[in-house]
Amino acid sequence: MIRRHFLTIAATAAIIHPAHASQAEIAALIRELAAGRPVAKGRITLEVPELVENGNAVSIVAHVDALPGEVRAIHVFANGNPLPHVLTARFGPRAGRPRIATRFRLATSQTVTAIAEMADATLHSDEVDVLVTLAACIE
Amino acid sequence: MVRALLNVPKRARVGEIIEIRLLISHPMESGQRRGPNGQPYPRDIIHSLRAEFDGELVVELDLYPAIAANPFFAFTMQAEHSGTLSLTWIDDHDTVQTEHAQIEVA
Amino acid sequence: MRHALFALLLLTPLTLAAAPRSGHDDAGLSIQAMQDDDTQNPGMLWVAQGEAMWDANAGTGQRCASCHGAITAMRGVAARYPAWDPTQNRPLSLWQRINHCRTDHQGAEALDVESDAMLSLTAALGHQSRGMPVSIATDGPMAEVIETGRRLHQTRQGQLNLSCAQCHDDLAGHHLAGSRIPQGHGNGYPEYRLEWQTLGSLWRRVRNCLTGVRATPYAADSAEMVAIEAYLAARAQGLNVETPAVRP
């Protein structure tokens, strides 16, 4: 009973709009980015905790096994968010390692995808499935 | 509110890769969150951030509403000579903010 | 679900272990890292703001530093709050103590407990005591305040008819709707809660728990709130100040 009650409060507070991007939407974004090029698994590593206690601020690190200058950009997408695009990082001539860390929102349990766009125009990807639990007491 | 906390080493060796960490005070209102009357709060996010070292690009970020409130960013740069790191970001109100740090490279 | 909860309530109470356990240790590793590393801890934005306010003029022109010196001289102060104020003959929480300095010594207006300015000042002062043991006075007039707080902590409240102690003493370590019930200590406030997406006071946290059981929250300025805070501090002895803590 308590449990249900706390959940009701959580639901009425409507912290994040429940709608989420469809798999098709993500696929379309990636297709647009790829412009006909194949996306190979590997080289880029996405670190996201697999169990998240609160989806409001989830630590994320994406890094590519490459030298400075070999990576043009890193893109991150989350298929369970209302808007799937999380960020794009474009690296310039003064960039160090191809690595970006931030904190982002996850509306629900979902798959997070990172894509590395290399200077030689090849594309590489990594994916992590994340389970999000919610805090019980919210306003 | 103190706008940002920028953490960078003050000194680096030539060619060393150094980490830049930034915390910014910003609500990053996603535009998805609804208030008590059912209306969404208007979107107000930092949508782009650019880091340059003496005018040369380190990294440029396109940011979307998924970035958490009071955002944190960490990335690296390679220092070849002493100079000024400058970080500039813009939000949906077109507010432009900048932080600088001097880095001695020897 | 109801069945599961009754089963939970019937479990033999896990009496509070000899050593209190911080909510830090119940949080996941990534939240712990967010708290432990100042360059990642968003609460440090408020600490920096409070340190700047400490050295800035307010009201009729006195700075906090004019009378108190550098903020580092306040090390240990927040660790012993709430404290008895002999001139007003009542216990004061840190934010109330700060408001007295503002109104009586600075000619400035009192600040709301949840205002950005008050959260910044309490975060900056709390931070000076980080790593020091929680050390509230338990004797003299504070003994009675703590006893009042202990009774409130054990009183069932709200439509769900639950006491703080039922969750935080008896069920600590069990799970409620996916989150682990902590022992419910106040040693990290003001605290950055991911759920709030901002820094908040202990009063806001206790208000969350009281609305959670559908009880009327205590007013920030009430005798009940100071008493609860004093009891939480007495109960947290053995833990260190963590301000600004980070929690889910």
PDB file of N, CA, C and O in Angstrom, chain A residues 33 43-46 60-65 71-77 85-91 97-101 113-118 124, chain B residues 59-62 64:
ATOM      1  N   LEU A  33      23.023  10.397 -40.398  1.00  0.00           N
ATOM      2  CA  LEU A  33      24.415  10.630 -40.037  1.00  0.00           C
ATOM      3  C   LEU A  33      25.351   9.803 -40.930  1.00  0.00           C
ATOM      4  O   LEU A  33      26.378  10.276 -41.400  1.00  0.00           O
ATOM      5  N   ARG A  43      35.665  -0.009 -31.387  1.00  0.00           N
ATOM      6  CA  ARG A  43      36.561   1.157 -31.319  1.00  0.00           C
ATOM      7  C   ARG A  43      36.076   2.236 -30.362  1.00  0.00           C
ATOM      8  O   ARG A  43      36.870   2.838 -29.659  1.00  0.00           O
ATOM      9  N   ILE A  44      34.747   2.497 -30.354  1.00  0.00           N
ATOM     10  CA  ILE A  44      34.239   3.473 -29.386  1.00  0.00           C
ATOM     11  C   ILE A  44      33.686   2.705 -28.186  1.00  0.00           C
ATOM     12  O   ILE A  44      33.104   1.632 -28.346  1.00  0.00           O
ATOM     13  N   THR A  45      33.908   3.241 -26.976  1.00  0.00           N
ATOM     14  CA  THR A  45      33.394   2.614 -25.766  1.00  0.00           C
ATOM     15  C   THR A  45      32.502   3.599 -25.038  1.00  0.00           C
ATOM     16  O   THR A  45      32.875   4.753 -24.830  1.00  0.00           O
ATOM     17  N   LEU A  46      31.317   3.113 -24.667  1.00  0.00           N
ATOM     18  CA  LEU A  46      30.350   3.933 -23.951  1.00  0.00           C
ATOM     19  C   LEU A  46      30.284   3.411 -22.529  1.00  0.00           C
ATOM     20  O   LEU A  46      30.060   2.214 -22.318  1.00  0.00           O
ATOM     21  N   ILE A  60      27.910   9.682 -17.940  1.00  0.00           N
ATOM     22  CA  ILE A  60      28.193   9.003 -19.203  1.00  0.00           C
ATOM     23  C   ILE A  60      29.586   9.411 -19.675  1.00  0.00           C
ATOM     24  O   ILE A  60      29.971  10.576 -19.552  1.00  0.00           O
ATOM     25  N   VAL A  61      30.351   8.437 -20.174  1.00  0.00           N
ATOM     26  CA  VAL A  61      31.651   8.717 -20.773  1.00  0.00           C
ATOM     27  C   VAL A  61      31.679   7.980 -22.100  1.00  0.00           C
ATOM     28  O   VAL A  61      31.328   6.796 -22.158  1.00  0.00           O
ATOM     29  N   ALA A  62      32.082   8.657 -23.160  1.00  0.00           N
ATOM     30  CA  ALA A  62      32.275   7.988 -24.453  1.00  0.00           C
ATOM     31  C   ALA A  62      33.699   8.275 -24.893  1.00  0.00           C
ATOM     32  O   ALA A  62      34.131   9.434 -24.895  1.00  0.00           O
ATOM     33  N   HIS A  63      34.465   7.231 -25.196  1.00  0.00           N
ATOM     34  CA  HIS A  63      35.823   7.472 -25.666  1.00  0.00           C
ATOM     35  C   HIS A  63      36.166   6.506 -26.783  1.00  0.00           C
ATOM     36  O   HIS A  63      35.634   5.393 -26.861  1.00  0.00           O
ATOM     37  N   VAL A  64      37.066   6.962 -27.669  1.00  0.00           N
ATOM     38  CA  VAL A  64      37.410   6.183 -28.853  1.00  0.00           C
ATOM     39  C   VAL A  64      38.867   5.755 -28.737  1.00  0.00           C
ATOM     40  O   VAL A  64      39.716   6.521 -28.288  1.00  0.00           O
ATOM     41  N   ASP A  65      39.099   4.516 -29.109  1.00  0.00           N
ATOM     42  CA  ASP A  65      40.448   3.978 -29.103  1.00  0.00           C
ATOM     43  C   ASP A  65      41.152   4.521 -30.359  1.00  0.00           C
ATOM     44  O   ASP A  65      41.172   3.878 -31.409  1.00  0.00           O
ATOM     45  N   VAL A  71      39.682  11.360 -34.710  1.00  0.00           N
ATOM     46  CA  VAL A  71      38.225  11.329 -34.555  1.00  0.00           C
ATOM     47  C   VAL A  71      37.648  12.709 -34.823  1.00  0.00           C
ATOM     48  O   VAL A  71      38.106  13.707 -34.279  1.00  0.00           O
ATOM     49  N   ARG A  72      36.660  12.752 -35.693  1.00  0.00           N
ATOM     50  CA  ARG A  72      36.036  14.025 -36.023  1.00  0.00           C
ATOM     51  C   ARG A  72      34.964  14.369 -34.984  1.00  0.00           C
ATOM     52  O   ARG A  72      34.905  15.482 -34.491  1.00  0.00           O
ATOM     53  N   ALA A  73      34.114  13.351 -34.651  1.00  0.00           N
ATOM     54  CA  ALA A  73      32.999  13.658 -33.742  1.00  0.00           C
ATOM     55  C   ALA A  73      32.501  12.418 -33.019  1.00  0.00           C
ATOM     56  O   ALA A  73      32.696  11.287 -33.487  1.00  0.00           O
ATOM     57  N   ILE A  74      31.872  12.642 -31.868  1.00  0.00           N
ATOM     58  CA  ILE A  74      31.162  11.580 -31.139  1.00  0.00           C
ATOM     59  C   ILE A  74      29.716  12.031 -31.009  1.00  0.00           C
ATOM     60  O   ILE A  74      29.448  13.186 -30.647  1.00  0.00           O
ATOM     61  N   HIS A  75      28.777  11.122 -31.323  1.00  0.00           N
ATOM     62  CA  HIS A  75      27.351  11.421 -31.188  1.00  0.00           C
ATOM     63  C   HIS A  75      26.747  10.453 -30.188  1.00  0.00           C
ATOM     64  O   HIS A  75      27.098   9.269 -30.190  1.00  0.00           O
ATOM     65  N   VAL A  76      25.830  10.921 -29.334  1.00  0.00           N
ATOM     66  CA  VAL A  76      25.155  10.029 -28.381  1.00  0.00           C
ATOM     67  C   VAL A  76      23.641  10.141 -28.557  1.00  0.00           C
ATOM     68  O   VAL A  76      23.098  11.252 -28.651  1.00  0.00           O
ATOM     69  N   PHE A  77      22.983   8.967 -28.588  1.00  0.00           N
ATOM     70  CA  PHE A  77      21.515   8.910 -28.727  1.00  0.00           C
ATOM     71  C   PHE A  77      20.928   8.015 -27.638  1.00  0.00           C
ATOM     72  O   PHE A  77      21.554   7.043 -27.222  1.00  0.00           O
ATOM     73  N   HIS A  85      18.287  12.596 -29.437  1.00  0.00           N
ATOM     74  CA  HIS A  85      19.649  13.118 -29.534  1.00  0.00           C
ATOM     75  C   HIS A  85      20.089  13.621 -28.164  1.00  0.00           C
ATOM     76  O   HIS A  85      19.378  14.379 -27.518  1.00  0.00           O
ATOM     77  N   VAL A  86      21.252  13.198 -27.677  1.00  0.00           N
ATOM     78  CA  VAL A  86      21.762  13.651 -26.382  1.00  0.00           C
ATOM     79  C   VAL A  86      22.830  14.716 -26.594  1.00  0.00           C
ATOM     80  O   VAL A  86      22.747  15.808 -26.046  1.00  0.00           O
ATOM     81  N   LEU A  87      23.824  14.408 -27.402  1.00  0.00           N
ATOM     82  CA  LEU A  87      24.851  15.400 -27.708  1.00  0.00           C
ATOM     83  C   LEU A  87      25.673  14.992 -28.909  1.00  0.00           C
ATOM     84  O   LEU A  87      25.723  13.816 -29.290  1.00  0.00           O
ATOM     85  N   THR A  88      26.338  16.005 -29.490  1.00  0.00           N
ATOM     86  CA  THR A  88      27.376  15.773 -30.484  1.00  0.00           C
ATOM     87  C   THR A  88      28.599  16.564 -30.035  1.00  0.00           C
ATOM     88  O   THR A  88      28.463  17.733 -29.665  1.00  0.00           O
ATOM     89  N   ALA A  89      29.742  15.900 -30.008  1.00  0.00           N
ATOM     90  CA  ALA A  89      30.999  16.585 -29.685  1.00  0.00           C
ATOM     91  C   ALA A  89      31.871  16.542 -30.921  1.00  0.00           C
ATOM     92  O   ALA A  89      32.160  15.471 -31.444  1.00  0.00           O
ATOM     93  N   ARG A  90      32.272  17.729 -31.422  1.00  0.00           N
ATOM     94  CA  ARG A  90      33.181  17.784 -32.577  1.00  0.00           C
ATOM     95  C   ARG A  90      34.552  18.210 -32.078  1.00  0.00           C
ATOM     96  O   ARG A  90      34.673  19.192 -31.342  1.00  0.00           O
ATOM     97  N   PHE A  91      35.554  17.448 -32.459  1.00  0.00           N
ATOM     98  CA  PHE A  91      36.903  17.708 -31.954  1.00  0.00           C
ATOM     99  C   PHE A  91      37.696  18.566 -32.919  1.00  0.00           C
ATOM    100  O   PHE A  91      37.660  18.346 -34.128  1.00  0.00           O
ATOM    101  N   ARG A  97      42.655  13.510 -26.112  1.00  0.00           N
ATOM    102  CA  ARG A  97      42.074  12.202 -26.411  1.00  0.00           C
ATOM    103  C   ARG A  97      40.652  12.374 -26.927  1.00  0.00           C
ATOM    104  O   ARG A  97      39.941  13.275 -26.472  1.00  0.00           O
ATOM    105  N   PRO A  98      40.208  11.476 -27.828  1.00  0.00           N
ATOM    106  CA  PRO A  98      38.805  11.552 -28.268  1.00  0.00           C
ATOM    107  C   PRO A  98      37.893  10.992 -27.173  1.00  0.00           C
ATOM    108  O   PRO A  98      37.579   9.801 -27.155  1.00  0.00           O
ATOM    109  N   ARG A  99      37.504  11.881 -26.235  1.00  0.00           N
ATOM    110  CA  ARG A  99      36.763  11.433 -25.062  1.00  0.00           C
ATOM    111  C   ARG A  99      35.874  12.582 -24.594  1.00  0.00           C
ATOM    112  O   ARG A  99      36.296  13.736 -24.573  1.00  0.00           O
ATOM    113  N   ILE A 100      34.630  12.247 -24.226  1.00  0.00           N
ATOM    114  CA  ILE A 100      33.733  13.254 -23.682  1.00  0.00           C
ATOM    115  C   ILE A 100      32.951  12.641 -22.517  1.00  0.00           C
ATOM    116  O   ILE A 100      32.485  11.504 -22.613  1.00  0.00           O
ATOM    117  N   ALA A 101      32.857  13.387 -21.414  1.00  0.00           N
ATOM    118  CA  ALA A 101      32.087  12.928 -20.260  1.00  0.00           C
ATOM    119  C   ALA A 101      31.076  13.984 -19.886  1.00  0.00           C
ATOM    120  O   ALA A 101      31.360  15.181 -19.957  1.00  0.00           O
ATOM    121  N   THR A 113      23.145   4.710 -27.330  1.00  0.00           N
ATOM    122  CA  THR A 113      24.058   4.413 -28.438  1.00  0.00           C
ATOM    123  C   THR A 113      25.054   5.553 -28.614  1.00  0.00           C
ATOM    124  O   THR A 113      24.650   6.716 -28.572  1.00  0.00           O
ATOM    125  N   ALA A 114      26.327   5.216 -28.809  1.00  0.00           N
ATOM    126  CA  ALA A 114      27.321   6.245 -29.132  1.00  0.00           C
ATOM    127  C   ALA A 114      27.921   5.892 -30.482  1.00  0.00           C
ATOM    128  O   ALA A 114      28.182   4.715 -30.773  1.00  0.00           O
ATOM    129  N   ILE A 115      28.138   6.917 -31.302  1.00  0.00           N
ATOM    130  CA  ILE A 115      28.729   6.702 -32.631  1.00  0.00           C
ATOM    131  C   ILE A 115      29.939   7.607 -32.790  1.00  0.00           C
ATOM    132  O   ILE A 115      29.864   8.800 -32.492  1.00  0.00           O
ATOM    133  N   ALA A 116      31.048   7.019 -33.225  1.00  0.00           N
ATOM    134  CA  ALA A 116      32.250   7.809 -33.499  1.00  0.00           C
ATOM    135  C   ALA A 116      32.360   8.002 -34.996  1.00  0.00           C
ATOM    136  O   ALA A 116      32.221   7.056 -35.776  1.00  0.00           O
ATOM    137  N   GLU A 117      32.597   9.249 -35.396  1.00  0.00           N
ATOM    138  CA  GLU A 117      32.799   9.576 -36.804  1.00  0.00           C
ATOM    139  C   GLU A 117      34.285   9.881 -36.935  1.00  0.00           C
ATOM    140  O   GLU A 117      34.777  10.856 -36.362  1.00  0.00           O
ATOM    141  N   MET A 118      35.006   9.037 -37.665  1.00  0.00           N
ATOM    142  CA  MET A 118      36.460   9.173 -37.746  1.00  0.00           C
ATOM    143  C   MET A 118      36.851  10.169 -38.839  1.00  0.00           C
ATOM    144  O   MET A 118      36.079  10.439 -39.767  1.00  0.00           O
ATOM    145  N   HIS A 124      31.823   4.095 -36.205  1.00  0.00           N
ATOM    146  CA  HIS A 124      31.906   2.998 -35.243  1.00  0.00           C
ATOM    147  C   HIS A 124      30.897   3.249 -34.138  1.00  0.00           C
ATOM    148  O   HIS A 124      30.632   4.398 -33.795  1.00  0.00           O
TER     149      HIS A 124
ATOM    150  N   VAL B  59      37.133  21.592 -28.548  1.00  0.00           N
ATOM    151  CA  VAL B  59      35.944  20.787 -28.804  1.00  0.00           C
ATOM    152  C   VAL B  59      34.735  21.696 -28.866  1.00  0.00           C
ATOM    153  O   VAL B  59      34.711  22.770 -28.245  1.00  0.00           O
ATOM    154  N   GLU B  60      33.757  21.271 -29.642  1.00  0.00           N
ATOM    155  CA  GLU B  60      32.521  22.025 -29.788  1.00  0.00           C
ATOM    156  C   GLU B  60      31.372  21.068 -29.510  1.00  0.00           C
ATOM    157  O   GLU B  60      31.333  19.974 -30.084  1.00  0.00           O
ATOM    158  N   LEU B  61      30.454  21.452 -28.618  1.00  0.00           N
ATOM    159  CA  LEU B  61      29.367  20.554 -28.232  1.00  0.00           C
ATOM    160  C   LEU B  61      28.013  21.086 -28.695  1.00  0.00           C
ATOM    161  O   LEU B  61      27.699  22.254 -28.458  1.00  0.00           O
ATOM    162  N   ASP B  62      27.221  20.224 -29.336  1.00  0.00           N
ATOM    163  CA  ASP B  62      25.807  20.520 -29.590  1.00  0.00           C
ATOM    164  C   ASP B  62      25.052  19.790 -28.495  1.00  0.00           C
ATOM    165  O   ASP B  62      25.199  18.565 -28.361  1.00  0.00           O
ATOM    166  N   TYR B  64      21.437  18.851 -26.259  1.00  0.00           N
ATOM    167  CA  TYR B  64      19.996  18.680 -26.407  1.00  0.00           C
ATOM    168  C   TYR B  64      19.356  18.599 -25.016  1.00  0.00           C
ATOM    169  O   TYR B  64      20.061  18.530 -24.003  1.00  0.00           O
TER     170      TYR B  64
END
